[in-house]
Structures are given as C-alpha cells and as structure tokens.
Amino acid sequence: MSTPSPTASSARGPTPSRRSRRLVPVALGAVALATAVAAYAILASRPADDPELLWAEAQVALRQDRIDEAGRLLDRIAAIRPPQPEDWMLRGQLEVGRERPDEALAALARVPDSSKYASPARLLAGQVELRRDRARIAEGLLREAIRLDPGATQPHRELIYILGTQLRRQDACDQFAALSEITTLQYENLFHWCLIRNLLWDAGEVAQTLGRYLDADPEDRESRLALADNDRRLGLYDEAEEVLEPLSDDDPRALAQRVMILLDRRQEEQAEELLARGPADDPELARLRGRFALARRDGPRALRYYRIAYDHDPSNRDTVFGLINAHGLVGQPEKAAALRREAEALESFNSLVQRMSTPEGRKDPDMADKAARACERAGFIPEARAWLNLAIAHDPLNAAAQQALFRFNERHPPRSQRPSSEK
C-alpha cells in the first residue's frame, strides 16, 4: 500500500516549517503557559522589582508575541538574581522568538534535569533542532523529554513525525502506543498509526525531507538508510549506493539495502554472495535468505530463516506469506493453514485502513468498532484498545462500546493491570 507522506499535524502539532516563535507556547505546556496569566494577576500586588512578577509578565509577553518586551523583562530579572532554571527556560523561549537557535539551545541546555522545566526545555530544544533538519539530535532530545516527564504528550507526537518520515515502523508504533496510554487519540492519529503498519510513503516526496536531514547531519544513519531505500524504490540505484557508501557492510541494515539493490538489478549471484557476509540471526537478512531458499525449493532452509524474521515481526506481510510457503514445502499443511488465517487478518486490516482514508470511511459511525475488531484479529492490541477508547470518548453513554472495552481488557489486560514482570 502506498500513500503520500502525511503532514502528521494531528500527531505532532505545528510543523518545523512554521515560524520559530510558534514553538514557544508548545514547549510551555502545563508547566507554565497555562498558569502565566493567573500568576501575573496574583503577583501584581508585589513590588515592581519582584522577579516572580517580572517572570510572569515575561511569559504573558511571550504568549502575546511581544518579544522585545519579554527581553527587557528578562534583563531586569537577570539584574536582580542569579539565573534560575525557569530563567534559562525563559531565555531559550526568547531566543527562539528572536530566531537565534544557537543561543536558544545554549540557554535550554542550562536547565538541569532536576527542574520541573527540564522536560519542556528538552522538548523545545528538540523542536529547534528538527526545524534545522537535525533529526538525529532532535530525536535524542525528545526521548530525554519523555524520560524526564513520561506523561508529556508533545514529545511523543514530535518523535512520531521523525520516525514516520524515516519509516521506522515498530519504533513509531511504540510511540503511538505510549501516547495512547496518556491521552485519547483522535481519528487521524489512529488512522496514521494503522497506516504506518504496512505503508510506503510517496518516495519522491519524502526523499526531499530525508535529503535535508542528511545534508544537515551526515552522521544521521537512520535518515541515510531511509533515503537509500527511497532512491532504490524510485529506481535510482546509483544514487542509493552513493548514499549507502559511508556505511560499512558490518551494518546489517546497510548490507540488506545493498542486497536489495542487486536483486532489483537482477544480479542474484552477487546479491547472494554479499548476503552471506551478514550475521545469520539478523531478521531483515533472514527474510532475504528465506527468499533465496524458496526460489530453490529448499523448504528446511526457508523455514529456518523465515521463522527468524517472523519471530521479530509477525505483522510483516512478506514474512508471513514466505513462512506459509516454507511450511508447505516441508509438508506441514496444518501450520500453513494457521498462518493463512493470520495472513487473512492482515489483509482485512489493510483493506480497512484503505477504507479509513476515504470520506465514506471517515463518516462511518461504526468505524471505531470495525477498526478495533480488525486490529485485534491482526494482533495489534494497543491499536484495538485505542479505537475502543475513541468510541467511548465520542459517546460516553455508549453501553455497547463500554462492554466491548470491558471484554477486550479481560482478554488483553492493559499494562497498568499486568504484573510488573510482564510490563
């Protein structure tokens, strides 16, 4: 299934292409922005040189886009007291508004992990880096924001955008699952979550974004691998090989990309020779080895390698069908039949995802229930629970949805209800 790369606006809020000052209110979150005006009202009776009053005034000024006034207020605070964590946060926001990213990052880095402003500071720093197309560095900062405040939603949304662009399916699904435990996801969020399971973005469109990431940070391995894969799918084999050149064959994913380029060029012998250099237990290389084994009608070898790939990712369509054929070659029709049921569930899921993108699908009042059932059959348990939660959020008095969620949770207990050893 192929679809244009989504904007992910429903998953991550304002995109990096918008004005940098728009990042300021996003990073504040519940820590300061929501209380700035109220705090100002409470503190208004204090002396004019009270730093807390000045700080609240500066927050209001930033919120209202009065950047110069916020700067003057911050200078007054600096003349009264040594910089506090909230002052460094304020300085970072101010420099973002002034479109001075280096100064903003330097200030935000001064916010210690022990401060309640640490997670918003890492989030804002990650947004600044992503706006500069430094996705690898942005990812690290966003993960830090989550570590410091597991209940923060925006870092997950920003990460989903990066991971989705790089087509890191499982990582993106993990972030969606974590986000679904914090907040009720909306239709577009859930649609993109389901979409990323088996989609391929429009190669030409996403290649431009990945190219910018790599130009800004040549050490960005994930973007390099994703760009090479995009070039390969576009038939730009020389370009794909050039993108991969800095990566060693000791890198299993880079090796897998090179093997696929050779296969696309119909150079099967060279592909198999190169494939033999990789580790035997790597799941992506195992799927390629299974493909060669099937072509030779070598059932035991195909079964061995497709099983490695399946254990790593049972939702991969090519792996499931390869394993079905391998069981057929070794005379295990009953195991092939069980896998065919899984394949049918995956196909039904993919068909429903296609319907989700249509106007009719979006208007279908039963879509949440259908999606939950399809996700459960395909083994996508977090997605199924999120769809049921959405149905209840839309209609809290929906007894059928409430009962469906209760029965679902009995079959698949949420993480919060599992023993600690299973979390």
XYZ file of C-alpha atoms in Angstrom:
423
model
C 0.000 0.000 0.000
C 1.395 3.377 -0.993
C 0.225 6.755 0.171
C 1.586 10.300 0.214
C 3.544 11.190 3.310
C 1.095 12.692 5.830
C 1.718 16.040 7.395
C 1.298 14.386 10.775
C -0.270 17.601 12.012
C -2.720 15.613 14.065
C 0.128 13.675 15.612
C 2.638 16.410 16.321
C 1.097 19.857 16.137
C 2.830 22.722 14.259
C 5.383 21.554 11.712
C 9.012 22.784 11.768
C 8.403 24.996 8.734
C 6.296 27.456 10.733
C 7.768 30.497 12.421
C 10.137 29.609 15.239
C 8.251 31.710 17.768
C 5.291 29.346 17.339
C 7.422 26.768 19.201
C 7.310 28.775 22.400
C 3.730 28.020 23.550
C 4.048 24.368 22.503
C 7.011 23.838 24.810
C 5.480 25.588 27.796
C 2.706 23.038 28.195
C 1.045 22.607 31.555
C 4.182 23.624 33.426
C 3.957 27.372 32.903
C 1.916 28.661 29.994
C -1.498 27.701 31.339
C -0.807 29.493 34.629
C 1.151 32.529 33.422
C -1.780 34.927 33.239
C -3.223 33.749 36.558
C 0.179 34.012 38.217
C 0.566 37.529 36.924
C -2.759 38.514 38.453
C -1.792 37.036 41.823
C 1.653 38.628 41.826
C 0.535 42.036 40.604
C 0.342 43.351 44.165
C 4.048 42.650 44.760
C 6.832 45.204 44.324
C 7.674 46.135 40.735
C 11.138 44.578 41.005
C 9.843 41.216 42.226
C 11.495 38.599 39.920
C 8.499 36.268 40.064
C 6.212 39.070 38.949
C 8.606 40.014 36.159
C 8.842 36.356 35.089
C 5.053 36.047 34.901
C 4.881 39.295 32.925
C 7.512 37.985 30.529
C 5.535 34.787 29.989
C 2.463 36.812 29.124
C 4.533 38.960 26.750
C 5.897 35.848 25.016
C 2.435 34.393 24.706
C 1.241 37.598 23.072
C 4.249 37.682 20.734
C 5.736 40.801 22.337
C 9.290 39.552 22.029
C 11.178 42.784 22.711
C 9.181 43.463 25.862
C 9.841 39.923 27.095
C 13.551 40.516 26.541
C 13.531 43.705 28.598
C 11.744 41.910 31.422
C 14.265 39.085 31.358
C 17.110 41.579 31.548
C 15.506 43.077 34.647
C 15.265 39.614 36.215
C 18.948 38.984 35.464
C 19.868 42.212 37.258
C 18.012 41.108 40.403
C 19.030 37.458 40.907
C 21.345 34.714 39.620
C 19.747 32.760 36.747
C 17.270 30.109 37.881
C 16.129 27.100 35.786
C 12.930 28.939 34.865
C 15.035 31.916 33.733
C 17.075 29.708 31.401
C 13.817 28.280 30.050
C 12.536 31.802 29.516
C 15.791 32.785 27.820
C 15.513 29.800 25.491
C 11.960 30.721 24.551
C 13.009 34.303 23.978
C 15.879 33.336 21.681
C 13.548 31.062 19.717
C 11.277 34.054 19.238
C 14.276 36.077 18.067
C 15.137 33.261 15.622
C 18.561 32.687 17.199
C 18.665 28.881 17.503
C 22.238 28.539 18.783
C 21.590 30.950 21.629
C 18.272 29.237 22.371
C 19.885 25.798 22.579
C 22.681 27.086 24.813
C 20.146 28.541 27.252
C 17.890 25.472 27.248
C 20.862 23.219 27.941
C 21.372 25.103 31.236
C 18.044 23.822 32.605
C 19.051 20.931 34.935
C 17.316 17.558 34.858
C 16.108 18.127 38.413
C 13.972 21.103 37.394
C 10.278 20.850 36.526
C 11.218 22.824 33.409
C 13.668 20.149 32.212
C 11.229 18.200 30.046
C 9.760 21.324 28.360
C 13.306 22.569 27.793
C 14.354 19.326 26.069
C 11.146 19.386 24.029
C 11.760 22.931 22.841
C 15.402 22.126 22.070
C 14.253 19.101 20.057
C 11.814 21.265 18.117
C 14.555 23.788 17.388
C 16.880 21.045 16.129
C 14.159 19.493 13.996
C 13.432 22.885 12.464
C 17.108 22.904 11.466
C 16.635 19.405 9.940
C 18.908 17.764 12.526
C 16.561 14.849 13.103
C 19.062 12.590 14.883
C 19.854 15.197 17.521
C 16.197 16.166 17.806
C 15.263 12.541 18.446
C 17.708 12.289 21.332
C 16.350 15.445 22.947
C 12.746 14.324 22.541
C 13.495 10.977 24.150
C 15.092 12.866 27.031
C 11.929 14.955 27.386
C 9.893 11.749 27.672
C 12.296 10.250 30.202
C 12.040 13.362 32.355
C 8.245 13.532 32.103
C 6.632 10.262 30.942
C 3.233 11.969 30.994
C 4.143 14.634 28.425
C 2.330 14.110 25.111
C 4.038 16.507 22.698
C 7.460 14.777 22.702
C 5.757 11.558 21.569
C 3.989 13.431 18.773
C 7.225 15.009 17.556
C 9.006 11.654 17.666
C 6.235 10.014 15.658
C 6.797 12.564 12.902
C 10.529 11.771 12.725
C 10.105 8.003 12.953
C 7.300 8.014 10.413
C 9.358 10.016 7.934
C 12.191 7.512 8.315
C 9.668 4.653 8.064
C 10.804 3.102 11.335
C 7.554 1.233 11.721
C 7.929 -0.516 15.055
C 9.518 2.473 16.780
C 6.693 4.714 15.554
C 4.072 2.193 16.685
C 5.709 2.035 20.111
C 5.437 5.809 20.422
C 1.796 5.734 19.354
C 1.130 3.026 21.947
C 2.804 5.063 24.687
C 0.851 8.145 23.635
C -2.421 6.197 23.707
C -1.813 5.376 27.375
C -1.537 9.089 28.202
C -4.375 10.554 26.155
C -7.289 9.549 23.958
C -6.083 9.570 20.368
C -8.305 11.084 17.694
C -9.323 9.559 14.380
C -6.412 10.993 12.377
C -3.910 9.809 14.996
C -5.305 6.279 14.902
C -5.537 6.248 11.124
C -1.843 7.173 10.813
C -0.944 4.589 13.452
C -2.681 1.855 11.472
C -1.370 3.236 8.186
C 2.253 3.004 9.233
C 1.984 -0.739 9.801
C 2.372 -1.587 6.114
C 2.542 1.633 4.129
C 5.185 3.020 1.846
C 5.321 6.810 1.721
C 5.498 8.541 -1.635
C 9.193 8.026 -2.322
C 9.767 11.250 -4.230
C 8.101 13.473 -1.632
C 9.731 12.054 1.466
C 13.146 11.898 -0.210
C 13.328 15.696 -0.122
C 12.860 15.722 3.654
C 15.358 12.911 4.199
C 17.843 14.657 1.936
C 17.630 17.787 4.081
C 18.153 15.733 7.222
C 21.261 14.138 5.759
C 22.665 17.426 4.459
C 22.272 18.930 7.926
C 23.739 15.891 9.712
C 25.790 13.400 7.641
C 26.061 11.167 10.733
C 22.300 10.558 10.718
C 22.311 6.820 9.976
C 18.546 6.371 10.113
C 17.907 9.091 7.549
C 20.710 7.712 5.383
C 19.171 4.240 5.354
C 15.704 5.632 4.698
C 16.923 7.841 1.848
C 18.776 4.929 0.229
C 15.614 2.836 0.390
C 13.626 5.679 -1.192
C 16.148 6.039 -4.008
C 16.061 2.285 -4.607
C 12.261 2.267 -4.847
C 12.492 5.109 -7.354
C 14.902 3.024 -9.442
C 17.808 5.367 -8.641
C 20.230 2.558 -7.885
C 23.471 4.502 -8.372
C 22.183 7.255 -6.097
C 21.121 4.702 -3.470
C 24.567 3.099 -3.495
C 26.185 6.507 -3.148
C 24.020 7.326 -0.121
C 24.995 3.994 1.469
C 28.710 4.369 0.745
C 29.704 5.738 4.195
C 28.095 2.723 5.908
C 30.079 -0.476 6.357
C 28.880 -3.927 5.318
C 29.188 -4.730 9.011
C 25.965 -2.747 9.360
C 23.255 -5.399 8.721
C 20.671 -2.877 7.541
C 23.074 -1.274 5.104
C 24.028 -4.720 3.840
C 20.356 -5.597 3.378
C 19.858 -2.419 1.343
C 22.791 -3.308 -0.902
C 21.445 -6.820 -1.402
C 18.031 -5.455 -2.413
C 19.647 -3.084 -4.903
C 21.438 -6.040 -6.511
C 18.203 -8.018 -6.612
C 16.393 -5.120 -8.257
C 19.192 -5.069 -10.837
C 18.675 -8.826 -11.331
C 22.185 -9.584 -10.093
C 21.121 -12.540 -7.969
C 24.518 -14.232 -7.677
C 26.249 -11.088 -6.437
C 23.352 -10.457 -4.063
C 23.623 -13.903 -2.526
C 27.396 -13.622 -2.164
C 27.007 -10.318 -0.350
C 24.188 -11.683 1.809
C 26.440 -14.492 3.035
C 28.653 -11.944 4.784
C 25.953 -10.839 7.204
C 25.028 -12.315 10.610
C 22.822 -15.390 10.427
C 20.338 -14.191 13.048
C 19.550 -10.736 11.686
C 15.797 -10.700 10.914
C 15.985 -8.487 7.800
C 18.790 -10.561 6.319
C 16.941 -13.729 7.337
C 13.909 -12.671 5.292
C 16.163 -12.212 2.259
C 17.803 -15.579 2.851
C 14.367 -17.165 3.106
C 13.518 -15.652 -0.263
C 16.554 -17.300 -1.871
C 15.732 -20.608 -0.200
C 12.155 -20.552 -1.511
C 13.422 -19.883 -5.015
C 15.499 -23.068 -4.724
C 12.604 -25.023 -3.187
C 14.773 -25.570 -0.099
C 11.977 -25.923 2.477
C 14.015 -26.516 5.667
C 16.322 -23.586 4.983
C 13.420 -21.327 4.043
C 11.556 -22.347 7.191
C 14.569 -21.623 9.373
C 15.127 -18.125 8.080
C 11.509 -17.061 7.748
C 10.958 -18.188 11.335
C 13.734 -15.815 12.468
C 12.087 -12.971 10.570
C 8.589 -13.899 11.809
C 9.636 -14.025 15.460
C 10.960 -10.496 15.077
C 7.929 -9.078 13.240
C 4.866 -11.304 12.745
C 2.990 -8.442 11.066
C 5.271 -8.295 8.007
C 3.206 -9.464 5.051
C 6.157 -10.811 3.028
C 7.394 -12.769 6.018
C 4.006 -14.342 6.726
C 3.493 -15.468 3.131
C 7.087 -16.701 2.927
C 6.585 -18.769 6.062
C 3.342 -20.187 4.658
C 5.173 -21.381 1.552
C 8.038 -22.763 3.641
C 5.650 -24.866 5.754
C 4.068 -26.114 2.547
C 7.446 -27.221 1.183
C 8.269 -29.243 4.302
C 4.849 -30.900 4.447
C 3.287 -29.020 7.368
C -0.136 -28.011 5.965
C -1.705 -27.524 9.393
C 0.866 -24.861 10.336
C 0.480 -23.248 6.930
C -3.293 -23.125 7.480
C -2.888 -21.327 10.807
C -0.627 -18.771 9.163
C -3.120 -18.302 6.332
C -5.651 -17.183 8.911
C -3.112 -14.645 10.158
C -2.495 -13.518 6.587
C -6.227 -13.117 6.018
C -6.461 -10.999 9.180
C -3.623 -8.791 7.935
C -5.253 -8.427 4.524
C -8.573 -7.497 6.140
C -6.792 -4.956 8.312
C -5.056 -3.410 5.302
C -8.336 -3.214 3.385
C -9.989 -1.459 6.306
C -7.102 1.016 6.564
C -7.647 1.897 2.924
C -11.325 2.494 3.679
C -10.378 4.697 6.658
C -8.803 7.183 4.255
C -11.989 7.663 2.220
C -14.734 10.200 3.003
C -17.165 7.323 3.444
C -14.879 5.603 5.914
C -14.387 8.745 7.968
C -18.145 9.215 8.206
C -18.849 5.583 9.098
C -20.310 5.660 12.652
C -19.183 2.069 13.202
C -15.594 2.585 12.042
C -14.103 2.586 15.548
C -15.744 -0.766 16.337
C -14.732 -2.238 12.959
C -11.175 -0.989 13.389
C -10.924 -2.390 16.918
C -12.054 -5.815 15.705
C -9.707 -5.782 12.714
C -6.755 -4.691 14.858
C -7.422 -7.395 17.438
C -7.652 -10.107 14.767
C -4.354 -8.897 13.280
C -2.703 -8.933 16.705
C -2.422 -5.148 17.026
C -3.671 -4.957 20.598
C -2.717 -1.370 21.586
C -4.359 -0.063 18.421
C -7.548 -2.009 19.115
C -7.784 -0.618 22.665
C -7.196 2.916 21.390
C -10.056 2.606 18.884
C -12.414 1.406 21.629
C -11.343 4.296 23.847
C -12.085 6.694 20.999
C -15.585 5.254 20.576
C -16.279 5.810 24.270
C -14.790 9.300 24.205
C -17.181 10.219 21.390
C -20.154 8.755 23.256
C -19.571 8.083 26.978
C -23.072 6.595 27.229
C -22.398 4.006 24.522
C -23.100 0.850 26.513
C -22.047 -1.455 23.680
C -18.641 0.235 23.439
C -18.209 0.112 27.211
C -18.991 -3.600 27.247
C -16.715 -4.241 24.282
C -13.824 -2.494 26.060
C -14.503 -4.431 29.276
C -14.434 -7.768 27.433
C -11.369 -6.686 25.456
C -9.466 -5.771 28.622
C -10.332 -9.147 30.102
C -8.698 -10.810 27.089
C -5.825 -8.339 26.874
C -5.134 -6.636 30.232
C -3.692 -3.108 29.917
C -0.123 -2.544 31.044
C -1.347 -0.872 34.227
C -3.172 -4.085 35.230
C -0.400 -6.541 34.392
C 2.116 -7.946 36.895
C 5.293 -5.871 36.960
C 7.226 -8.769 35.404
C 5.046 -8.540 32.262
C 5.175 -4.764 31.736
